[in-house]
Amino acid sequence: MRRPASHAADTATSRRAIPQVDRLLTSEAFQPLLAAHPRAVVVREVRSVLDELRRQVAPLEPGALSAEALRDRVAAGLAREARPYHRRVINGTGVVLHTGIGRAVLAAEAVEALAALAPHPQRLEIDLDTGQRGGRDEGCARLLQEITGCEDATVVNNNAAATLLLLAAVARGKEVVLSRGELVEIGGSFRIPEVMSESGAVLVEVGTTNRTHLRDYRAALGASTGLLLKVHTSNYRIEGFTAEVEIEDLVALGRERGVPVAHDLGSGCVVDLAGYGLPGEPLLRRSVAAGVDLLCVSGDKLLGGPQAGILLGKKELVDVCRRHPLYRALRPGRLVYTALEATLRLYLAGAAEAVERVPVLRQLTAPAESLLPRARRLEKLIAEVPGVSAEAVPCASQAGSGALPARDIPSQGVRVTSATHSAQELADALRTGDPAILVRLHDGAVLFDVRTLADDEVPRIAARLRELAEPGADLP
């Protein structure tokens, strides 16, 4: 529909009233901004604000063009630009290993190690006793030997890299036998068959989606077989009429036929979670004890460390992987080794100590009843916010990131509704604010699962909700 001529004239008049950049920069209102920020940064933001005003169709209010009003818009833009991309997020989702916000929260000991070493040179590839060059993975390798019983270990940047490296180093140009029920796809559409293709290995599928027997592996072995591979289906479950081959039986077949066996365990569980009321995950030590030749796991899932791919097993084959050209391209930097070493040391004192000190394990194993005081405290603080209702309710958490797939963990939460905003509007405002707060939407309400909240985050959540409840609060 054509707008009236008077509307167009008003719009043109208001656009002509938009002040020039130099006039704003010399105004008294802009001097504090120029004192606090580089001139070029302020100029860029001023031009951005003025361009946005010129694009507006509706006539501009005269007050919107004052130096003070434009200063406020520029200041808000500068504040947005100054916020780091990688910044703290409060996790109220109940997903302990949330890929979108970095998976495992590091233990205090790992954080302290990073703070102590990051500003300084550190030992990495030098033997301080002899002065000769050493291996950057030696410190972590020794700890993994003690924790798992393996002969040797090395570290790359994630578990997909570990899988790619072991396939390329051990089975390039050879056949790799794998159950059809283990052809997994991980986040970002990365699939085992595609990783195998990139490695130069040849996939040989055996069995069916729901049932694979030892005889299926045996029938697939031939002169071109280079590896028997078992992949833990850590991000889904197949139930009902199923059958899979235990790792001990697969290792026995490999030894009988002289074929190495590799196990991609994914989530990297060291502690038996079944003892804490959670579904049991395959343990690293079990696969090592079974005699697996190579085993790969993630560092930032159930292990609770930084993002890393851990490759361990027989020394001869670990060395083969170290000598492969891909190894140098896939190895991590010094800070990953620092954080991983500090995390691994927490397992030396036993499972109970690790559960207490590794945040991922502490969050996963916390009984639902132990979370109720935190939920009650959050409920009380939020209920004091005008126009907001809060109710402590039972809910269910998830491990996330492919760990303990499709398993609900009983938890406690707080259900929140607003008299003035929809649940989606409230969730959007929480997510885009400072601090950024992630929540779940459930039955028309915002839900905070307190399993993934720290005690000091409870008052921060209530304070943010109070800000959003104020008249004139700016919601997205």
Coordinates of C-alpha atoms in Angstrom, one line a residue:
M1 CA 0.0 0.0 0.0
R2 CA 1.4 3.4 -1.0
R3 CA 2.2 5.7 1.9
P4 CA 0.7 9.2 2.1
A5 CA 2.9 12.0 0.6
S6 CA 3.0 13.7 4.0
H7 CA 4.5 10.6 5.6
A8 CA 7.3 10.5 3.0
A9 CA 7.9 14.2 3.5
D10 CA 8.2 13.8 7.2
T11 CA 10.6 10.9 6.8
A12 CA 12.8 12.9 4.4
T13 CA 12.8 15.9 6.8
S14 CA 13.8 13.7 9.8
R15 CA 16.6 12.1 7.7
R16 CA 18.0 15.5 6.9
A17 CA 18.0 16.3 10.6
I18 CA 20.4 13.3 11.3
P19 CA 23.6 15.0 12.5
Q20 CA 26.9 14.6 10.9
V21 CA 29.6 12.3 12.4
D22 CA 32.0 15.2 13.1
R23 CA 29.4 17.2 14.8
L24 CA 28.6 14.3 17.2
L25 CA 32.3 13.6 17.9
T26 CA 33.0 17.2 18.9
S27 CA 29.9 17.4 21.1
E28 CA 30.3 17.4 24.9
A29 CA 28.1 14.3 25.2
F30 CA 30.6 12.1 23.2
Q31 CA 33.7 13.1 25.0
P32 CA 33.5 10.3 27.7
L33 CA 33.1 7.7 25.0
L34 CA 36.2 9.0 23.1
A35 CA 38.1 9.0 26.4
A36 CA 37.2 5.4 27.1
H37 CA 37.5 3.9 23.6
P38 CA 39.8 4.3 20.6
R39 CA 38.6 7.1 18.3
A40 CA 38.4 4.7 15.2
V41 CA 36.1 2.3 17.2
V42 CA 33.8 5.1 18.2
V43 CA 33.6 6.5 14.7
R44 CA 32.8 3.1 13.3
E45 CA 29.9 2.6 15.7
V46 CA 28.6 6.2 15.2
R47 CA 28.4 5.5 11.4
S48 CA 26.7 2.2 12.1
V49 CA 24.0 3.9 14.3
L50 CA 23.5 6.7 11.8
D51 CA 23.2 4.3 8.9
E52 CA 20.6 2.4 10.8
L53 CA 18.5 5.5 11.4
R54 CA 18.7 6.4 7.7
R55 CA 17.2 3.0 6.8
Q56 CA 14.2 3.5 9.0
V57 CA 10.9 4.0 7.1
A58 CA 9.0 5.8 9.9
P59 CA 9.7 9.4 10.7
L60 CA 12.2 9.9 13.5
E61 CA 11.3 11.5 16.7
P62 CA 13.3 14.7 17.3
G63 CA 14.5 13.4 20.7
A64 CA 16.0 10.4 19.0
L65 CA 18.5 12.6 17.2
S66 CA 19.9 14.5 20.2
A67 CA 23.5 14.1 20.9
E68 CA 22.7 12.4 24.2
A69 CA 20.2 9.9 22.7
L70 CA 22.7 9.0 20.0
R71 CA 25.5 8.8 22.5
D72 CA 23.4 6.2 24.4
R73 CA 22.8 4.1 21.3
V74 CA 26.5 4.3 20.4
A75 CA 27.5 3.3 24.0
A76 CA 25.1 0.3 23.9
G77 CA 26.6 -0.8 20.6
L78 CA 30.2 -0.4 21.9
A79 CA 29.2 -2.5 24.9
R80 CA 27.8 -5.3 22.7
E81 CA 31.0 -5.3 20.5
A82 CA 33.2 -5.4 23.6
R83 CA 31.6 -8.6 24.9
P84 CA 33.8 -11.5 24.2
Y85 CA 32.4 -14.2 21.9
H86 CA 33.7 -16.9 24.3
R87 CA 32.1 -15.8 27.6
R88 CA 30.6 -17.4 30.6
V89 CA 27.2 -19.1 30.3
I90 CA 25.0 -20.2 33.2
N91 CA 23.7 -23.7 32.4
G92 CA 20.1 -24.2 33.6
T93 CA 19.3 -26.9 31.1
G94 CA 20.1 -30.0 33.1
V95 CA 22.3 -31.2 30.3
V96 CA 25.6 -31.9 32.1
L97 CA 27.8 -32.3 29.0
H98 CA 26.3 -29.7 26.7
T99 CA 28.2 -29.5 23.4
G100 CA 27.0 -26.0 22.7
I101 CA 28.6 -24.6 25.9
G102 CA 31.8 -26.6 26.0
R103 CA 30.9 -30.0 27.5
A104 CA 32.9 -30.7 30.6
V105 CA 33.5 -28.0 33.2
L106 CA 37.1 -28.3 34.3
A107 CA 38.0 -29.3 37.8
A108 CA 39.5 -26.6 40.1
E109 CA 42.9 -28.3 39.9
A110 CA 42.9 -28.1 36.1
V111 CA 42.0 -24.4 36.2
E112 CA 44.7 -23.7 38.7
A113 CA 47.3 -25.6 36.6
L114 CA 46.3 -23.5 33.5
A115 CA 46.5 -20.2 35.5
A116 CA 49.9 -21.2 36.8
L117 CA 51.4 -22.2 33.5
A118 CA 49.7 -20.3 30.8
P119 CA 51.6 -17.0 31.4
H120 CA 55.0 -18.8 31.4
P121 CA 57.1 -21.2 29.5
Q122 CA 56.5 -24.8 30.5
R123 CA 58.0 -28.2 30.1
L124 CA 56.6 -29.7 26.9
E125 CA 59.1 -31.5 24.7
I126 CA 62.2 -31.5 26.8
D127 CA 63.6 -34.0 29.2
L128 CA 64.7 -31.8 32.1
D129 CA 66.9 -34.6 33.5
T130 CA 69.0 -35.1 30.4
G131 CA 68.4 -31.9 28.5
Q132 CA 67.4 -33.9 25.4
R133 CA 64.2 -33.7 23.5
G134 CA 61.3 -35.6 25.0
G135 CA 57.7 -36.5 24.0
R136 CA 55.0 -33.9 24.7
D137 CA 52.6 -36.7 25.7
E138 CA 54.8 -38.4 28.2
G139 CA 53.3 -36.9 31.4
C140 CA 49.7 -37.9 30.4
A141 CA 50.8 -41.3 29.1
R142 CA 52.3 -42.3 32.4
L143 CA 49.1 -41.3 34.2
L144 CA 47.0 -43.2 31.7
Q145 CA 49.2 -46.3 32.2
E146 CA 48.6 -46.1 35.9
I147 CA 44.8 -45.5 35.7
T148 CA 44.0 -48.0 32.9
G149 CA 46.8 -50.5 32.9
C150 CA 47.6 -49.8 29.2
E151 CA 51.2 -50.1 27.9
D152 CA 51.3 -46.7 26.3
A153 CA 49.1 -43.7 25.4
T154 CA 49.1 -40.5 23.3
V155 CA 46.8 -37.5 22.9
V156 CA 45.3 -35.8 19.9
N157 CA 42.8 -33.0 19.6
N158 CA 39.5 -35.0 19.8
N159 CA 38.2 -38.5 19.6
A160 CA 37.3 -38.2 15.9
A161 CA 40.9 -37.4 15.3
A162 CA 42.0 -40.4 17.4
T163 CA 39.8 -42.6 15.3
L164 CA 41.0 -41.2 12.0
L165 CA 44.7 -41.5 13.2
L166 CA 44.4 -45.2 14.3
L167 CA 42.6 -46.2 11.1
A168 CA 45.1 -44.4 8.9
A169 CA 48.1 -45.7 10.8
V170 CA 47.1 -49.3 11.2
A171 CA 44.6 -50.1 8.4
R172 CA 45.2 -47.8 5.4
G173 CA 44.5 -49.8 2.3
K174 CA 43.2 -52.7 4.3
E175 CA 39.7 -53.9 5.3
V176 CA 38.2 -52.9 8.6
V177 CA 35.4 -55.2 9.9
L178 CA 32.6 -53.4 11.8
S179 CA 29.1 -54.3 12.9
R180 CA 26.3 -52.5 11.0
G181 CA 24.8 -51.7 14.4
E182 CA 27.8 -49.6 15.2
L183 CA 28.0 -47.3 12.1
V184 CA 27.4 -44.3 14.3
E185 CA 27.0 -40.6 13.3
I186 CA 28.2 -38.1 15.8
G187 CA 27.4 -34.4 16.1
G188 CA 27.9 -32.3 13.0
S189 CA 27.0 -35.2 10.7
F190 CA 30.4 -36.9 11.0
R191 CA 29.9 -40.6 10.3
I192 CA 32.2 -43.5 10.9
P193 CA 32.0 -44.7 7.3
E194 CA 33.2 -41.3 6.1
V195 CA 36.0 -41.1 8.7
M196 CA 37.1 -44.5 7.6
S197 CA 37.0 -43.5 3.9
E198 CA 39.2 -40.4 4.7
S199 CA 41.7 -42.7 6.5
G200 CA 42.2 -44.9 3.4
A201 CA 40.7 -48.0 5.1
V202 CA 38.0 -50.1 3.5
L203 CA 34.9 -50.7 5.5
V204 CA 33.4 -54.2 5.7
E205 CA 30.0 -54.3 7.4
V206 CA 28.9 -57.4 9.2
G207 CA 25.7 -58.5 10.9
T208 CA 22.5 -56.4 11.0
T209 CA 21.4 -53.2 12.7
N210 CA 20.1 -55.1 15.8
R211 CA 22.0 -58.3 15.9
T212 CA 25.7 -59.1 15.2
H213 CA 27.4 -62.4 16.2
L214 CA 31.0 -63.5 16.4
R215 CA 30.5 -65.8 13.4
D216 CA 29.7 -62.7 11.3
Y217 CA 33.1 -61.2 12.1
R218 CA 34.8 -64.6 11.6
A219 CA 33.2 -65.0 8.1
A220 CA 34.4 -61.5 7.1
L221 CA 38.1 -62.1 7.9
G222 CA 40.4 -62.6 4.9
A223 CA 43.9 -61.8 3.5
S224 CA 43.0 -58.1 3.2
T225 CA 41.7 -57.7 6.8
G226 CA 43.7 -55.1 8.7
L227 CA 41.6 -54.4 11.7
L228 CA 38.6 -55.6 13.8
L229 CA 36.8 -52.5 15.1
K230 CA 34.2 -52.1 17.8
V231 CA 32.4 -48.7 18.3
H232 CA 30.5 -48.0 21.5
T233 CA 27.1 -46.6 20.5
S234 CA 27.3 -43.8 23.0
N235 CA 24.7 -41.5 21.5
Y236 CA 21.8 -44.0 20.9
R237 CA 20.5 -47.3 22.1
I238 CA 19.0 -50.3 20.3
E239 CA 16.6 -52.3 22.5
G240 CA 14.5 -55.5 22.1
F241 CA 15.7 -58.3 19.9
T242 CA 19.4 -57.5 20.0
A243 CA 22.8 -59.2 20.1
E244 CA 26.3 -57.8 20.1
V245 CA 29.8 -59.3 20.5
E246 CA 31.6 -58.6 23.8
I247 CA 35.0 -57.0 23.5
E248 CA 36.7 -60.0 25.1
D249 CA 35.3 -62.3 22.5
L250 CA 36.4 -60.0 19.6
V251 CA 39.9 -59.8 21.0
A252 CA 40.1 -63.6 21.3
L253 CA 39.1 -63.8 17.6
G254 CA 41.7 -61.2 16.6
R255 CA 44.4 -63.1 18.4
E256 CA 43.3 -66.4 16.8
R257 CA 43.6 -64.9 13.3
G258 CA 46.5 -62.4 13.9
V259 CA 44.3 -59.3 13.4
P260 CA 44.6 -56.3 15.7
V261 CA 41.4 -55.1 17.5
A262 CA 40.5 -51.5 18.2
H263 CA 37.8 -50.2 20.4
D264 CA 36.3 -46.7 20.0
L265 CA 34.8 -46.1 23.4
G266 CA 33.7 -42.5 22.9
S267 CA 32.7 -41.1 26.2
G268 CA 35.8 -42.3 28.2
C269 CA 34.4 -43.6 31.4
V270 CA 36.9 -44.5 34.2
V271 CA 34.5 -44.7 37.2
D272 CA 31.8 -47.4 37.3
L273 CA 28.7 -45.2 37.3
A274 CA 26.4 -48.2 38.1
G275 CA 27.6 -47.9 41.7
Y276 CA 26.0 -44.5 41.8
G277 CA 22.6 -45.5 40.5
L278 CA 23.3 -44.6 36.8
P279 CA 23.4 -46.8 33.8
G280 CA 26.8 -48.5 33.5
E281 CA 29.1 -47.3 30.7
P282 CA 31.9 -49.5 29.3
L283 CA 35.1 -48.9 31.3
L284 CA 38.5 -48.1 29.9
R285 CA 40.2 -50.6 32.2
R286 CA 37.9 -53.4 31.0
S287 CA 38.9 -53.0 27.4
V288 CA 42.5 -52.7 28.3
A289 CA 42.3 -55.9 30.4
A290 CA 40.6 -57.7 27.5
G291 CA 43.7 -57.1 25.5
V292 CA 42.5 -54.5 23.0
D293 CA 45.3 -53.3 20.8
L294 CA 44.1 -49.7 20.5
L295 CA 41.5 -47.9 22.4
C296 CA 40.3 -44.3 21.8
V297 CA 38.1 -42.0 23.9
S298 CA 37.2 -38.4 24.4
G299 CA 38.8 -36.3 27.1
D300 CA 35.9 -33.8 27.6
K301 CA 33.0 -36.2 28.2
L302 CA 32.8 -38.6 31.2
L303 CA 36.5 -38.2 31.9
G304 CA 35.8 -34.6 32.7
G305 CA 38.8 -32.9 31.2
P306 CA 39.6 -30.6 28.2
Q307 CA 38.7 -31.5 24.6
A308 CA 41.1 -34.2 23.6
G309 CA 41.3 -37.5 21.9
I310 CA 43.1 -40.2 24.0
L311 CA 44.6 -43.1 22.1
L312 CA 45.9 -45.9 24.3
G313 CA 46.8 -49.6 24.1
K314 CA 49.7 -51.7 23.0
K315 CA 53.0 -49.8 22.9
E316 CA 53.9 -51.0 19.4
L317 CA 50.8 -49.7 17.8
V318 CA 50.7 -46.5 19.8
D319 CA 54.1 -45.8 18.4
V320 CA 52.9 -46.6 14.9
C321 CA 50.3 -43.9 15.4
R322 CA 52.9 -41.4 16.7
R323 CA 55.1 -41.9 13.7
H324 CA 52.2 -41.3 11.2
P325 CA 52.3 -37.9 9.4
L326 CA 48.8 -37.1 10.6
Y327 CA 49.9 -37.2 14.2
R328 CA 51.7 -33.9 14.1
A329 CA 48.7 -32.3 12.4
L330 CA 46.3 -33.6 15.1
R331 CA 48.2 -33.2 18.3
P332 CA 47.0 -30.5 20.7
G333 CA 48.8 -27.5 22.2
R334 CA 50.5 -27.3 25.6
L335 CA 47.4 -26.0 27.5
V336 CA 45.4 -29.1 26.6
Y337 CA 48.2 -31.4 28.0
T338 CA 48.3 -29.2 31.1
A339 CA 44.6 -29.4 31.9
L340 CA 44.4 -33.1 30.9
E341 CA 47.3 -34.0 33.2
A342 CA 45.7 -32.2 36.1
T343 CA 42.4 -34.0 35.5
L344 CA 44.0 -37.4 35.2
R345 CA 45.8 -36.9 38.6
L346 CA 42.4 -36.7 40.3
Y347 CA 41.7 -40.3 39.4
L348 CA 44.9 -41.6 41.2
A349 CA 43.2 -41.5 44.6
G350 CA 40.3 -43.7 43.5
A351 CA 36.8 -43.5 42.3
A352 CA 35.3 -41.8 45.4
E353 CA 37.8 -39.0 45.3
A354 CA 37.3 -38.5 41.5
V355 CA 33.5 -38.3 41.9
E356 CA 34.0 -35.6 44.5
R357 CA 36.5 -33.5 42.6
V358 CA 35.7 -33.9 38.9
P359 CA 32.7 -31.6 38.3
V360 CA 31.1 -33.8 35.6
L361 CA 31.1 -36.8 37.9
R362 CA 29.9 -34.8 40.8
Q363 CA 27.0 -33.4 38.9
L364 CA 26.0 -36.7 37.3
T365 CA 26.1 -38.7 40.5
A366 CA 24.3 -36.1 42.8
P367 CA 21.1 -37.7 44.2
A368 CA 18.0 -35.8 43.3
E369 CA 17.1 -35.3 47.0
S370 CA 20.5 -33.5 47.5
L371 CA 19.5 -30.9 44.9
L372 CA 16.2 -29.9 46.6
P373 CA 17.8 -27.2 48.9
R374 CA 19.2 -25.5 45.8
A375 CA 15.8 -25.7 44.1
R376 CA 14.0 -24.3 47.1
R377 CA 16.5 -21.4 47.4
L378 CA 16.1 -20.5 43.7
E379 CA 12.3 -20.8 44.1
K380 CA 12.3 -18.4 47.1
L381 CA 14.5 -15.8 45.4
I382 CA 12.5 -15.9 42.1
A383 CA 9.2 -15.7 43.9
E384 CA 10.2 -12.4 45.3
V385 CA 10.4 -10.9 41.8
P386 CA 7.2 -8.9 40.9
G387 CA 5.0 -10.5 38.2
V388 CA 7.0 -13.8 38.3
S389 CA 5.8 -17.1 39.7
A390 CA 8.2 -19.9 40.7
E391 CA 7.6 -23.5 41.8
A392 CA 10.1 -26.2 42.7
V393 CA 9.3 -29.3 40.8
P394 CA 10.8 -32.7 40.0
C395 CA 12.4 -33.0 36.6
A396 CA 14.9 -35.1 34.6
S397 CA 18.5 -34.3 33.6
Q398 CA 20.5 -35.7 30.8
A399 CA 24.2 -36.5 30.6
G400 CA 24.5 -35.1 27.0
S401 CA 27.2 -35.3 24.3
G402 CA 26.4 -39.0 23.6
A403 CA 27.1 -40.2 27.2
L404 CA 24.5 -42.4 28.9
P405 CA 22.2 -42.1 25.8
A406 CA 18.5 -41.7 26.2
R407 CA 18.8 -42.1 30.0
D408 CA 16.9 -39.7 32.2
I409 CA 18.5 -38.8 35.5
P410 CA 16.0 -37.8 38.3
S411 CA 16.6 -34.2 39.3
Q412 CA 15.0 -31.1 40.8
G413 CA 14.0 -27.9 39.0
V414 CA 12.2 -24.6 39.3
R415 CA 9.3 -23.8 37.0
V416 CA 9.0 -20.1 36.2
T417 CA 6.2 -18.1 34.5
S418 CA 5.8 -14.4 33.9
A419 CA 2.6 -12.3 34.0
T420 CA 3.9 -10.1 31.2
H421 CA 6.1 -12.3 28.9
S422 CA 5.7 -15.7 27.3
A423 CA 8.0 -18.5 28.2
Q424 CA 9.8 -18.2 24.8
E425 CA 10.3 -14.4 25.3
L426 CA 11.6 -15.0 28.8
A427 CA 14.0 -17.7 27.6
D428 CA 15.3 -15.5 24.8
A429 CA 15.9 -12.6 27.1
L430 CA 17.8 -14.8 29.6
R431 CA 19.9 -16.3 26.8
T432 CA 20.9 -12.9 25.2
G433 CA 21.5 -11.1 28.5
D434 CA 24.6 -10.7 30.7
P435 CA 25.1 -13.2 32.1
A436 CA 23.8 -15.5 29.4
I437 CA 21.5 -18.0 31.0
L438 CA 20.3 -21.2 29.2
V439 CA 17.1 -22.9 30.3
R440 CA 14.5 -25.4 29.1
L441 CA 11.0 -24.8 27.9
H442 CA 8.5 -27.2 29.4
D443 CA 4.7 -27.1 29.4
G444 CA 4.5 -23.4 28.6
A445 CA 7.0 -22.4 31.3
V446 CA 10.7 -21.8 31.7
L447 CA 12.4 -24.6 33.7
F448 CA 15.7 -24.3 35.5
D449 CA 17.2 -27.7 36.2
V450 CA 19.4 -27.1 39.3
R451 CA 21.6 -30.1 38.7
T452 CA 23.8 -28.1 36.4
L453 CA 23.7 -24.9 38.4
A454 CA 26.4 -23.8 40.9
D455 CA 25.3 -22.3 44.2
D456 CA 26.7 -18.9 43.4
E457 CA 24.6 -18.8 40.2
V458 CA 21.3 -19.0 42.0
P459 CA 21.2 -15.3 43.1
R460 CA 22.5 -14.2 39.7
I461 CA 19.5 -15.8 38.0
A462 CA 17.1 -14.1 40.4
A463 CA 18.8 -10.8 39.8
R464 CA 18.5 -11.1 36.0
L465 CA 14.8 -12.0 36.3
R466 CA 14.4 -8.9 38.5
E467 CA 16.0 -6.8 35.8
L468 CA 13.6 -8.2 33.2
A469 CA 10.6 -7.5 35.4
E470 CA 11.4 -3.8 35.7
P471 CA 9.1 -1.5 33.7
G472 CA 10.6 -0.7 30.3
A473 CA 13.0 -3.6 30.4
D474 CA 14.5 -4.2 26.9
L475 CA 13.6 -7.7 25.8
P476 CA 14.7 -9.2 22.4

